[in-house]
mmJSON file of the N, C-alpha and C atoms, coordinates in Angstrom:
{"data_MODEL":{"atom_site":{
"group_PDB":["ATOM","ATOM","ATOM","ATOM","ATOM","ATOM","ATOM","ATOM","ATOM","ATOM","ATOM","ATOM","ATOM","ATOM","ATOM","ATOM","ATOM","ATOM","ATOM","ATOM","ATOM","ATOM","ATOM","ATOM","ATOM","ATOM","ATOM","ATOM","ATOM","ATOM","ATOM","ATOM","ATOM","ATOM","ATOM","ATOM","ATOM","ATOM","ATOM","ATOM","ATOM","ATOM","ATOM","ATOM","ATOM","ATOM","ATOM","ATOM","ATOM","ATOM","ATOM","ATOM","ATOM","ATOM","ATOM","ATOM","ATOM","ATOM","ATOM","ATOM","ATOM","ATOM","ATOM","ATOM","ATOM","ATOM","ATOM","ATOM","ATOM","ATOM","ATOM","ATOM","ATOM","ATOM","ATOM","ATOM","ATOM","ATOM","ATOM","ATOM","ATOM","ATOM","ATOM","ATOM","ATOM","ATOM","ATOM","ATOM","ATOM","ATOM","ATOM","ATOM","ATOM","ATOM","ATOM","ATOM","ATOM","ATOM","ATOM","ATOM","ATOM","ATOM","ATOM","ATOM","ATOM","ATOM","ATOM","ATOM","ATOM","ATOM","ATOM","ATOM","ATOM","ATOM","ATOM","ATOM","ATOM","ATOM","ATOM","ATOM","ATOM","ATOM","ATOM","ATOM","ATOM","ATOM","ATOM","ATOM","ATOM","ATOM","ATOM","ATOM","ATOM","ATOM","ATOM","ATOM","ATOM","ATOM","ATOM","ATOM","ATOM","ATOM","ATOM","ATOM","ATOM","ATOM","ATOM","ATOM","ATOM","ATOM","ATOM","ATOM","ATOM","ATOM","ATOM","ATOM","ATOM","ATOM","ATOM","ATOM","ATOM","ATOM","ATOM","ATOM","ATOM","ATOM","ATOM","ATOM","ATOM","ATOM","ATOM","ATOM","ATOM","ATOM","ATOM","ATOM","ATOM","ATOM","ATOM","ATOM","ATOM","ATOM","ATOM","ATOM","ATOM","ATOM","ATOM","ATOM","ATOM","ATOM","ATOM","ATOM","ATOM","ATOM","ATOM","ATOM","ATOM","ATOM","ATOM","ATOM","ATOM","ATOM","ATOM","ATOM","ATOM","ATOM","ATOM","ATOM","ATOM","ATOM"],
"id":[1,2,3,4,5,6,7,8,9,10,11,12,13,14,15,16,17,18,19,20,21,22,23,24,25,26,27,28,29,30,31,32,33,34,35,36,37,38,39,40,41,42,43,44,45,46,47,48,49,50,51,52,53,54,55,56,57,58,59,60,61,62,63,64,65,66,67,68,69,70,71,72,73,74,75,76,77,78,79,80,81,82,83,84,85,86,87,88,89,90,91,92,93,94,95,96,97,98,99,100,101,102,103,104,105,106,107,108,109,110,111,112,113,114,115,116,117,118,119,120,121,122,123,124,125,126,127,128,129,130,131,132,133,134,135,136,137,138,139,140,141,142,143,144,145,146,147,148,149,150,151,152,153,154,155,156,157,158,159,160,161,162,163,164,165,166,167,168,169,170,171,172,173,174,175,176,177,178,179,180,181,182,183,184,185,186,187,188,189,190,191,192,193,194,195,196,197,198,199,200,201,202,203,204,205,206,207,208,209,210],
"type_symbol":["N","C","C","N","C","C","N","C","C","N","C","C","N","C","C","N","C","C","N","C","C","N","C","C","N","C","C","N","C","C","N","C","C","N","C","C","N","C","C","N","C","C","N","C","C","N","C","C","N","C","C","N","C","C","N","C","C","N","C","C","N","C","C","N","C","C","N","C","C","N","C","C","N","C","C","N","C","C","N","C","C","N","C","C","N","C","C","N","C","C","N","C","C","N","C","C","N","C","C","N","C","C","N","C","C","N","C","C","N","C","C","N","C","C","N","C","C","N","C","C","N","C","C","N","C","C","N","C","C","N","C","C","N","C","C","N","C","C","N","C","C","N","C","C","N","C","C","N","C","C","N","C","C","N","C","C","N","C","C","N","C","C","N","C","C","N","C","C","N","C","C","N","C","C","N","C","C","N","C","C","N","C","C","N","C","C","N","C","C","N","C","C","N","C","C","N","C","C","N","C","C","N","C","C","N","C","C","N","C","C"],
"label_atom_id":["N","CA","C","N","CA","C","N","CA","C","N","CA","C","N","CA","C","N","CA","C","N","CA","C","N","CA","C","N","CA","C","N","CA","C","N","CA","C","N","CA","C","N","CA","C","N","CA","C","N","CA","C","N","CA","C","N","CA","C","N","CA","C","N","CA","C","N","CA","C","N","CA","C","N","CA","C","N","CA","C","N","CA","C","N","CA","C","N","CA","C","N","CA","C","N","CA","C","N","CA","C","N","CA","C","N","CA","C","N","CA","C","N","CA","C","N","CA","C","N","CA","C","N","CA","C","N","CA","C","N","CA","C","N","CA","C","N","CA","C","N","CA","C","N","CA","C","N","CA","C","N","CA","C","N","CA","C","N","CA","C","N","CA","C","N","CA","C","N","CA","C","N","CA","C","N","CA","C","N","CA","C","N","CA","C","N","CA","C","N","CA","C","N","CA","C","N","CA","C","N","CA","C","N","CA","C","N","CA","C","N","CA","C","N","CA","C","N","CA","C","N","CA","C","N","CA","C","N","CA","C","N","CA","C","N","CA","C","N","CA","C","N","CA","C"],
"label_alt_id":[null,null,null,null,null,null,null,null,null,null,null,null,null,null,null,null,null,null,null,null,null,null,null,null,null,null,null,null,null,null,null,null,null,null,null,null,null,null,null,null,null,null,null,null,null,null,null,null,null,null,null,null,null,null,null,null,null,null,null,null,null,null,null,null,null,null,null,null,null,null,null,null,null,null,null,null,null,null,null,null,null,null,null,null,null,null,null,null,null,null,null,null,null,null,null,null,null,null,null,null,null,null,null,null,null,null,null,null,null,null,null,null,null,null,null,null,null,null,null,null,null,null,null,null,null,null,null,null,null,null,null,null,null,null,null,null,null,null,null,null,null,null,null,null,null,null,null,null,null,null,null,null,null,null,null,null,null,null,null,null,null,null,null,null,null,null,null,null,null,null,null,null,null,null,null,null,null,null,null,null,null,null,null,null,null,null,null,null,null,null,null,null,null,null,null,null,null,null,null,null,null,null,null,null,null,null,null,null,null,null],
"label_comp_id":["MET","MET","MET","PHE","PHE","PHE","ASP","ASP","ASP","ALA","ALA","ALA","VAL","VAL","VAL","GLN","GLN","GLN","VAL","VAL","VAL","ARG","ARG","ARG","GLY","GLY","GLY","PHE","PHE","PHE","THR","THR","THR","PRO","PRO","PRO","ASN","ASN","ASN","GLY","GLY","GLY","ASP","ASP","ASP","ALA","ALA","ALA","ALA","ALA","ALA","GLU","GLU","GLU","GLN","GLN","GLN","PHE","PHE","PHE","SER","SER","SER","VAL","VAL","VAL","ALA","ALA","ALA","ASP","ASP","ASP","GLY","GLY","GLY","LYS","LYS","LYS","ALA","ALA","ALA","ALA","ALA","ALA","TRP","TRP","TRP","ARG","ARG","ARG","SER","SER","SER","PRO","PRO","PRO","VAL","VAL","VAL","ASP","ASP","ASP","GLY","GLY","GLY","GLY","GLY","GLY","SER","SER","SER","ALA","ALA","ALA","ASN","ASN","ASN","TYR","TYR","TYR","ALA","ALA","ALA","ALA","ALA","ALA","PRO","PRO","PRO","ALA","ALA","ALA","MET","MET","MET","TYR","TYR","TYR","ALA","ALA","ALA","ALA","ALA","ALA","PHE","PHE","PHE","GLY","GLY","GLY","GLY","GLY","GLY","PRO","PRO","PRO","MET","MET","MET","ASP","ASP","ASP","LEU","LEU","LEU","THR","THR","THR","ALA","ALA","ALA","HIS","HIS","HIS","LEU","LEU","LEU","VAL","VAL","VAL","GLU","GLU","GLU","LYS","LYS","LYS","LEU","LEU","LEU","ILE","ILE","ILE","ALA","ALA","ALA","ALA","ALA","ALA","PRO","PRO","PRO","GLY","GLY","GLY","ARG","ARG","ARG","HIS","HIS","HIS"],
"label_asym_id":["A","A","A","A","A","A","A","A","A","A","A","A","A","A","A","A","A","A","A","A","A","A","A","A","A","A","A","A","A","A","A","A","A","A","A","A","A","A","A","A","A","A","A","A","A","A","A","A","A","A","A","A","A","A","A","A","A","A","A","A","A","A","A","A","A","A","A","A","A","A","A","A","A","A","A","A","A","A","A","A","A","A","A","A","A","A","A","A","A","A","A","A","A","A","A","A","A","A","A","A","A","A","A","A","A","A","A","A","A","A","A","A","A","A","A","A","A","A","A","A","A","A","A","A","A","A","A","A","A","A","A","A","A","A","A","A","A","A","A","A","A","A","A","A","A","A","A","A","A","A","A","A","A","A","A","A","A","A","A","A","A","A","A","A","A","A","A","A","A","A","A","A","A","A","A","A","A","A","A","A","A","A","A","A","A","A","A","A","A","A","A","A","A","A","A","A","A","A","A","A","A","A","A","A","A","A","A","A","A","A"],
"label_entity_id":["1","1","1","1","1","1","1","1","1","1","1","1","1","1","1","1","1","1","1","1","1","1","1","1","1","1","1","1","1","1","1","1","1","1","1","1","1","1","1","1","1","1","1","1","1","1","1","1","1","1","1","1","1","1","1","1","1","1","1","1","1","1","1","1","1","1","1","1","1","1","1","1","1","1","1","1","1","1","1","1","1","1","1","1","1","1","1","1","1","1","1","1","1","1","1","1","1","1","1","1","1","1","1","1","1","1","1","1","1","1","1","1","1","1","1","1","1","1","1","1","1","1","1","1","1","1","1","1","1","1","1","1","1","1","1","1","1","1","1","1","1","1","1","1","1","1","1","1","1","1","1","1","1","1","1","1","1","1","1","1","1","1","1","1","1","1","1","1","1","1","1","1","1","1","1","1","1","1","1","1","1","1","1","1","1","1","1","1","1","1","1","1","1","1","1","1","1","1","1","1","1","1","1","1","1","1","1","1","1","1"],
"label_seq_id":[1,1,1,2,2,2,3,3,3,4,4,4,5,5,5,6,6,6,7,7,7,8,8,8,9,9,9,10,10,10,11,11,11,12,12,12,13,13,13,14,14,14,15,15,15,16,16,16,17,17,17,18,18,18,19,19,19,20,20,20,21,21,21,22,22,22,23,23,23,24,24,24,25,25,25,26,26,26,27,27,27,28,28,28,29,29,29,30,30,30,31,31,31,32,32,32,33,33,33,34,34,34,35,35,35,36,36,36,37,37,37,38,38,38,39,39,39,40,40,40,41,41,41,42,42,42,43,43,43,44,44,44,45,45,45,46,46,46,47,47,47,48,48,48,49,49,49,50,50,50,51,51,51,52,52,52,53,53,53,54,54,54,55,55,55,56,56,56,57,57,57,58,58,58,59,59,59,60,60,60,61,61,61,62,62,62,63,63,63,64,64,64,65,65,65,66,66,66,67,67,67,68,68,68,69,69,69,70,70,70],
"pdbx_PDB_ins_code":[null,null,null,null,null,null,null,null,null,null,null,null,null,null,null,null,null,null,null,null,null,null,null,null,null,null,null,null,null,null,null,null,null,null,null,null,null,null,null,null,null,null,null,null,null,null,null,null,null,null,null,null,null,null,null,null,null,null,null,null,null,null,null,null,null,null,null,null,null,null,null,null,null,null,null,null,null,null,null,null,null,null,null,null,null,null,null,null,null,null,null,null,null,null,null,null,null,null,null,null,null,null,null,null,null,null,null,null,null,null,null,null,null,null,null,null,null,null,null,null,null,null,null,null,null,null,null,null,null,null,null,null,null,null,null,null,null,null,null,null,null,null,null,null,null,null,null,null,null,null,null,null,null,null,null,null,null,null,null,null,null,null,null,null,null,null,null,null,null,null,null,null,null,null,null,null,null,null,null,null,null,null,null,null,null,null,null,null,null,null,null,null,null,null,null,null,null,null,null,null,null,null,null,null,null,null,null,null,null,null],
"Cartn_x":[0.841,-0.046,1.084,0.341,1.044,0.999,2.071,2.147,2.078,2.387,2.215,1.985,1.242,1.012,0.936,1.539,1.54,1.326,0.278,-0.087,0.147,0.944,1.224,0.708,0.286,0.018,-1.12,-1.616,-2.834,-3.615,-4.979,-6.09,-6.722,-7.477,-8.117,-9.321,-9.449,-10.34,-9.842,-8.361,-7.53,-6.658,-6.058,-5.003,-5.379,-4.424,-4.794,-3.866,-3.62,-2.907,-3.506,-2.996,-3.519,-2.605,-2.766,-1.925,-2.718,-1.9,-2.345,-1.164,-1.389,-0.301,-0.684,0.118,-0.373,1.092,0.733,1.525,1.038,1.701,1.168,-0.2,-0.433,-1.854,-3.013,-2.469,-3.729,-3.396,-4.46,-4.488,-5.034,-4.448,-4.805,-4.847,-5.828,-5.893,-6.446,-6.076,-6.585,-6.743,-7.642,-7.828,-8.74,-8.7,-9.839,-11.067,-11.439,-12.956,-13.166,-12.171,-12.389,-10.986,-11.393,-10.221,-10.685,-9.759,-10.256,-8.995,-9.416,-8.529,-9.269,-8.498,-9.233,-8.249,-8.63,-7.688,-7.279,-6.152,-5.405,-4.876,-5.64,-5.155,-4.687,-5.292,-4.887,-4.714,-3.953,-3.902,-4.988,-5.145,-6.322,-6.044,-6.52,-6.177,-6.863,-6.067,-6.264,-6.647,-7.735,-8.13,-8.105,-7.143,-6.784,-7.966,-8.109,-9.368,-8.542,-7.425,-6.948,-5.49,-4.543,-3.198,-2.774,-1.652,-1.382,-1.794,-2.049,-2.775,-2.07,-0.851,-0.177,-0.966,-1.568,-2.242,-3.508,-4.158,-5.383,-4.834,-3.889,-3.323,-3.022,-2.229,-2.196,-3.346,-4.455,-5.716,-6.264,-6.227,-6.89,-5.924,-4.577,-3.814,-4.242,-4.462,-4.745,-6.278,-7.21,-8.371,-8.404,-7.769,-7.486,-6.968,-6.049,-5.236,-6.195,-7.129,-7.904,-8.567,-8.707,-9.442,-10.808,-11.697,-13.207,-13.388,-12.749,-13.302,-14.289,-14.734,-15.459,-16.771],
"Cartn_y":[-1.111,0.048,1.215,2.336,3.286,4.191,4.745,5.427,7.068,7.392,8.628,8.739,9.578,9.932,11.52,11.929,13.328,13.447,14.324,14.405,15.842,16.247,17.831,17.662,18.893,19.358,19.796,19.873,20.454,19.619,19.645,18.906,20.006,19.592,20.577,21.443,20.723,21.272,22.123,22.308,23.075,22.315,22.619,22.32,20.937,19.807,18.51,18.118,19.246,19.069,18.265,16.971,16.128,15.537,15.363,14.433,13.496,12.543,11.542,11.135,10.936,10.526,9.703,8.707,8.269,8.416,8.89,9.252,9.064,8.375,8.11,7.791,6.724,6.033,6.754,7.81,8.639,8.799,8.607,9.087,10.361,11.119,12.527,12.577,13.192,13.565,14.962,15.394,16.556,16.554,16.637,16.743,17.684,18.079,19.042,19.039,17.84,17.554,17.083,16.756,16.272,16.486,16.385,16.361,15.944,15.306,14.836,14.083,13.478,12.414,11.306,10.305,9.102,8.195,7.535,6.689,5.638,5.331,4.136,2.945,2.052,0.938,-0.424,-0.378,-1.706,-1.12,-1.947,-1.545,-1.138,-0.089,0.225,0.993,0.77,1.488,2.981,3.724,5.253,5.46,5.805,6.059,7.278,7.937,9.173,9.479,10.912,11.553,11.967,12.269,12.414,11.792,12.614,12.139,11.064,10.444,9.631,8.205,7.436,6.3,5.252,5.216,4.408,4.193,5.23,5.199,4.296,4.525,3.748,2.082,1.91,0.599,-0.282,0.435,-0.262,-0.522,0.06,-0.39,-1.271,-1.394,-2.49,-3.677,-3.625,-4.93,-5.564,-4.726,-5.186,-5.975,-5.369,-5.706,-7.259,-7.241,-8.635,-9.647,-9.335,-10.264,-10.662,-10.0,-9.961,-11.572,-12.459,-13.652,-13.514,-14.464,-14.288,-13.187,-12.917,-12.016,-12.425,-13.411,-13.951,-13.297],
"Cartn_z":[0.069,0.008,-0.035,-0.554,-0.603,0.696,1.122,2.502,1.924,0.874,0.464,-1.31,-1.633,-2.956,-3.291,-4.179,-4.512,-6.174,-6.541,-7.837,-8.143,-9.153,-9.598,-11.036,-11.41,-12.731,-13.0,-14.361,-14.798,-15.756,-15.618,-16.436,-17.344,-18.337,-18.917,-17.83,-16.736,-15.561,-14.689,-14.788,-13.883,-13.288,-12.022,-11.297,-10.672,-10.927,-10.649,-9.182,-8.487,-7.113,-6.284,-5.845,-4.818,-4.123,-2.734,-1.942,-1.003,-0.774,0.2,1.254,2.426,3.299,4.486,4.999,6.12,7.256,8.48,9.483,10.877,11.649,13.218,13.069,12.386,12.446,11.919,11.285,10.704,9.156,8.14,6.698,6.627,5.566,5.47,3.824,3.287,1.818,1.421,0.305,-0.259,-1.972,-2.413,-3.669,-4.249,-5.557,-6.173,-5.509,-5.271,-5.015,-3.568,-2.794,-1.669,-0.573,0.614,1.602,2.957,3.965,5.071,5.773,6.791,7.518,8.069,8.432,9.112,9.729,10.912,11.407,10.428,10.613,9.584,10.263,10.827,11.504,10.581,9.465,8.619,7.333,6.297,5.03,4.053,3.344,2.813,1.458,0.273,-0.968,-0.906,-1.427,-1.954,-3.534,-3.609,-5.1,-5.436,-6.352,-6.491,-7.602,-7.437,-8.285,-9.464,-9.806,-11.024,-10.961,-11.878,-11.741,-13.11,-12.9,-13.899,-13.958,-14.887,-14.941,-14.033,-13.817,-12.834,-11.467,-11.131,-9.813,-10.072,-11.353,-11.322,-11.704,-12.568,-13.018,-11.523,-10.686,-9.382,-8.603,-8.616,-7.885,-8.684,-10.012,-10.841,-10.754,-10.51,-10.555,-8.977,-8.007,-6.579,-6.742,-7.584,-7.593,-8.156,-9.477,-10.218,-9.28,-8.533,-7.677,-6.58,-6.166,-4.905,-4.91,-3.824,-3.927,-3.958,-4.518,-4.538,-5.377,-6.501,-7.455,-8.883,-8.467,-9.571,-9.691],
"occupancy":[1.0,1.0,1.0,1.0,1.0,1.0,1.0,1.0,1.0,1.0,1.0,1.0,1.0,1.0,1.0,1.0,1.0,1.0,1.0,1.0,1.0,1.0,1.0,1.0,1.0,1.0,1.0,1.0,1.0,1.0,1.0,1.0,1.0,1.0,1.0,1.0,1.0,1.0,1.0,1.0,1.0,1.0,1.0,1.0,1.0,1.0,1.0,1.0,1.0,1.0,1.0,1.0,1.0,1.0,1.0,1.0,1.0,1.0,1.0,1.0,1.0,1.0,1.0,1.0,1.0,1.0,1.0,1.0,1.0,1.0,1.0,1.0,1.0,1.0,1.0,1.0,1.0,1.0,1.0,1.0,1.0,1.0,1.0,1.0,1.0,1.0,1.0,1.0,1.0,1.0,1.0,1.0,1.0,1.0,1.0,1.0,1.0,1.0,1.0,1.0,1.0,1.0,1.0,1.0,1.0,1.0,1.0,1.0,1.0,1.0,1.0,1.0,1.0,1.0,1.0,1.0,1.0,1.0,1.0,1.0,1.0,1.0,1.0,1.0,1.0,1.0,1.0,1.0,1.0,1.0,1.0,1.0,1.0,1.0,1.0,1.0,1.0,1.0,1.0,1.0,1.0,1.0,1.0,1.0,1.0,1.0,1.0,1.0,1.0,1.0,1.0,1.0,1.0,1.0,1.0,1.0,1.0,1.0,1.0,1.0,1.0,1.0,1.0,1.0,1.0,1.0,1.0,1.0,1.0,1.0,1.0,1.0,1.0,1.0,1.0,1.0,1.0,1.0,1.0,1.0,1.0,1.0,1.0,1.0,1.0,1.0,1.0,1.0,1.0,1.0,1.0,1.0,1.0,1.0,1.0,1.0,1.0,1.0,1.0,1.0,1.0,1.0,1.0,1.0,1.0,1.0,1.0,1.0,1.0,1.0],
"B_iso_or_equiv":[0.0,0.0,0.0,0.0,0.0,0.0,0.0,0.0,0.0,0.0,0.0,0.0,0.0,0.0,0.0,0.0,0.0,0.0,0.0,0.0,0.0,0.0,0.0,0.0,0.0,0.0,0.0,0.0,0.0,0.0,0.0,0.0,0.0,0.0,0.0,0.0,0.0,0.0,0.0,0.0,0.0,0.0,0.0,0.0,0.0,0.0,0.0,0.0,0.0,0.0,0.0,0.0,0.0,0.0,0.0,0.0,0.0,0.0,0.0,0.0,0.0,0.0,0.0,0.0,0.0,0.0,0.0,0.0,0.0,0.0,0.0,0.0,0.0,0.0,0.0,0.0,0.0,0.0,0.0,0.0,0.0,0.0,0.0,0.0,0.0,0.0,0.0,0.0,0.0,0.0,0.0,0.0,0.0,0.0,0.0,0.0,0.0,0.0,0.0,0.0,0.0,0.0,0.0,0.0,0.0,0.0,0.0,0.0,0.0,0.0,0.0,0.0,0.0,0.0,0.0,0.0,0.0,0.0,0.0,0.0,0.0,0.0,0.0,0.0,0.0,0.0,0.0,0.0,0.0,0.0,0.0,0.0,0.0,0.0,0.0,0.0,0.0,0.0,0.0,0.0,0.0,0.0,0.0,0.0,0.0,0.0,0.0,0.0,0.0,0.0,0.0,0.0,0.0,0.0,0.0,0.0,0.0,0.0,0.0,0.0,0.0,0.0,0.0,0.0,0.0,0.0,0.0,0.0,0.0,0.0,0.0,0.0,0.0,0.0,0.0,0.0,0.0,0.0,0.0,0.0,0.0,0.0,0.0,0.0,0.0,0.0,0.0,0.0,0.0,0.0,0.0,0.0,0.0,0.0,0.0,0.0,0.0,0.0,0.0,0.0,0.0,0.0,0.0,0.0,0.0,0.0,0.0,0.0,0.0,0.0],
"pdbx_formal_charge":[null,null,null,null,null,null,null,null,null,null,null,null,null,null,null,null,null,null,null,null,null,null,null,null,null,null,null,null,null,null,null,null,null,null,null,null,null,null,null,null,null,null,null,null,null,null,null,null,null,null,null,null,null,null,null,null,null,null,null,null,null,null,null,null,null,null,null,null,null,null,null,null,null,null,null,null,null,null,null,null,null,null,null,null,null,null,null,null,null,null,null,null,null,null,null,null,null,null,null,null,null,null,null,null,null,null,null,null,null,null,null,null,null,null,null,null,null,null,null,null,null,null,null,null,null,null,null,null,null,null,null,null,null,null,null,null,null,null,null,null,null,null,null,null,null,null,null,null,null,null,null,null,null,null,null,null,null,null,null,null,null,null,null,null,null,null,null,null,null,null,null,null,null,null,null,null,null,null,null,null,null,null,null,null,null,null,null,null,null,null,null,null,null,null,null,null,null,null,null,null,null,null,null,null,null,null,null,null,null,null],
"auth_seq_id":[1,1,1,2,2,2,3,3,3,4,4,4,5,5,5,6,6,6,7,7,7,8,8,8,9,9,9,10,10,10,11,11,11,12,12,12,13,13,13,14,14,14,15,15,15,16,16,16,17,17,17,18,18,18,19,19,19,20,20,20,21,21,21,22,22,22,23,23,23,24,24,24,25,25,25,26,26,26,27,27,27,28,28,28,29,29,29,30,30,30,31,31,31,32,32,32,33,33,33,34,34,34,35,35,35,36,36,36,37,37,37,38,38,38,39,39,39,40,40,40,41,41,41,42,42,42,43,43,43,44,44,44,45,45,45,46,46,46,47,47,47,48,48,48,49,49,49,50,50,50,51,51,51,52,52,52,53,53,53,54,54,54,55,55,55,56,56,56,57,57,57,58,58,58,59,59,59,60,60,60,61,61,61,62,62,62,63,63,63,64,64,64,65,65,65,66,66,66,67,67,67,68,68,68,69,69,69,70,70,70],
"auth_comp_id":["MET","MET","MET","PHE","PHE","PHE","ASP","ASP","ASP","ALA","ALA","ALA","VAL","VAL","VAL","GLN","GLN","GLN","VAL","VAL","VAL","ARG","ARG","ARG","GLY","GLY","GLY","PHE","PHE","PHE","THR","THR","THR","PRO","PRO","PRO","ASN","ASN","ASN","GLY","GLY","GLY","ASP","ASP","ASP","ALA","ALA","ALA","ALA","ALA","ALA","GLU","GLU","GLU","GLN","GLN","GLN","PHE","PHE","PHE","SER","SER","SER","VAL","VAL","VAL","ALA","ALA","ALA","ASP","ASP","ASP","GLY","GLY","GLY","LYS","LYS","LYS","ALA","ALA","ALA","ALA","ALA","ALA","TRP","TRP","TRP","ARG","ARG","ARG","SER","SER","SER","PRO","PRO","PRO","VAL","VAL","VAL","ASP","ASP","ASP","GLY","GLY","GLY","GLY","GLY","GLY","SER","SER","SER","ALA","ALA","ALA","ASN","ASN","ASN","TYR","TYR","TYR","ALA","ALA","ALA","ALA","ALA","ALA","PRO","PRO","PRO","ALA","ALA","ALA","MET","MET","MET","TYR","TYR","TYR","ALA","ALA","ALA","ALA","ALA","ALA","PHE","PHE","PHE","GLY","GLY","GLY","GLY","GLY","GLY","PRO","PRO","PRO","MET","MET","MET","ASP","ASP","ASP","LEU","LEU","LEU","THR","THR","THR","ALA","ALA","ALA","HIS","HIS","HIS","LEU","LEU","LEU","VAL","VAL","VAL","GLU","GLU","GLU","LYS","LYS","LYS","LEU","LEU","LEU","ILE","ILE","ILE","ALA","ALA","ALA","ALA","ALA","ALA","PRO","PRO","PRO","GLY","GLY","GLY","ARG","ARG","ARG","HIS","HIS","HIS"],
"auth_asym_id":["A","A","A","A","A","A","A","A","A","A","A","A","A","A","A","A","A","A","A","A","A","A","A","A","A","A","A","A","A","A","A","A","A","A","A","A","A","A","A","A","A","A","A","A","A","A","A","A","A","A","A","A","A","A","A","A","A","A","A","A","A","A","A","A","A","A","A","A","A","A","A","A","A","A","A","A","A","A","A","A","A","A","A","A","A","A","A","A","A","A","A","A","A","A","A","A","A","A","A","A","A","A","A","A","A","A","A","A","A","A","A","A","A","A","A","A","A","A","A","A","A","A","A","A","A","A","A","A","A","A","A","A","A","A","A","A","A","A","A","A","A","A","A","A","A","A","A","A","A","A","A","A","A","A","A","A","A","A","A","A","A","A","A","A","A","A","A","A","A","A","A","A","A","A","A","A","A","A","A","A","A","A","A","A","A","A","A","A","A","A","A","A","A","A","A","A","A","A","A","A","A","A","A","A","A","A","A","A","A","A"],
"auth_atom_id":["N","CA","C","N","CA","C","N","CA","C","N","CA","C","N","CA","C","N","CA","C","N","CA","C","N","CA","C","N","CA","C","N","CA","C","N","CA","C","N","CA","C","N","CA","C","N","CA","C","N","CA","C","N","CA","C","N","CA","C","N","CA","C","N","CA","C","N","CA","C","N","CA","C","N","CA","C","N","CA","C","N","CA","C","N","CA","C","N","CA","C","N","CA","C","N","CA","C","N","CA","C","N","CA","C","N","CA","C","N","CA","C","N","CA","C","N","CA","C","N","CA","C","N","CA","C","N","CA","C","N","CA","C","N","CA","C","N","CA","C","N","CA","C","N","CA","C","N","CA","C","N","CA","C","N","CA","C","N","CA","C","N","CA","C","N","CA","C","N","CA","C","N","CA","C","N","CA","C","N","CA","C","N","CA","C","N","CA","C","N","CA","C","N","CA","C","N","CA","C","N","CA","C","N","CA","C","N","CA","C","N","CA","C","N","CA","C","N","CA","C","N","CA","C","N","CA","C","N","CA","C","N","CA","C","N","CA","C","N","CA","C","N","CA","C"],
"pdbx_PDB_model_num":[1,1,1,1,1,1,1,1,1,1,1,1,1,1,1,1,1,1,1,1,1,1,1,1,1,1,1,1,1,1,1,1,1,1,1,1,1,1,1,1,1,1,1,1,1,1,1,1,1,1,1,1,1,1,1,1,1,1,1,1,1,1,1,1,1,1,1,1,1,1,1,1,1,1,1,1,1,1,1,1,1,1,1,1,1,1,1,1,1,1,1,1,1,1,1,1,1,1,1,1,1,1,1,1,1,1,1,1,1,1,1,1,1,1,1,1,1,1,1,1,1,1,1,1,1,1,1,1,1,1,1,1,1,1,1,1,1,1,1,1,1,1,1,1,1,1,1,1,1,1,1,1,1,1,1,1,1,1,1,1,1,1,1,1,1,1,1,1,1,1,1,1,1,1,1,1,1,1,1,1,1,1,1,1,1,1,1,1,1,1,1,1,1,1,1,1,1,1,1,1,1,1,1,1,1,1,1,1,1,1]
}}}
């Protein structure tokens, strides 16, 4: 699982700046459409709002590899 993600750049809709981080048992995120924080006690996926295709590909790979996905 990622412990930090930073997206920088621009899209046709404007600034794509986004960040996610985990520190001291707390996850925090901020994107053009959302922001917040939550306790982080077990591994969990972060789905980025924008950014490069790599972030979406990582999520898809994990979903495909998950047991019981029939």
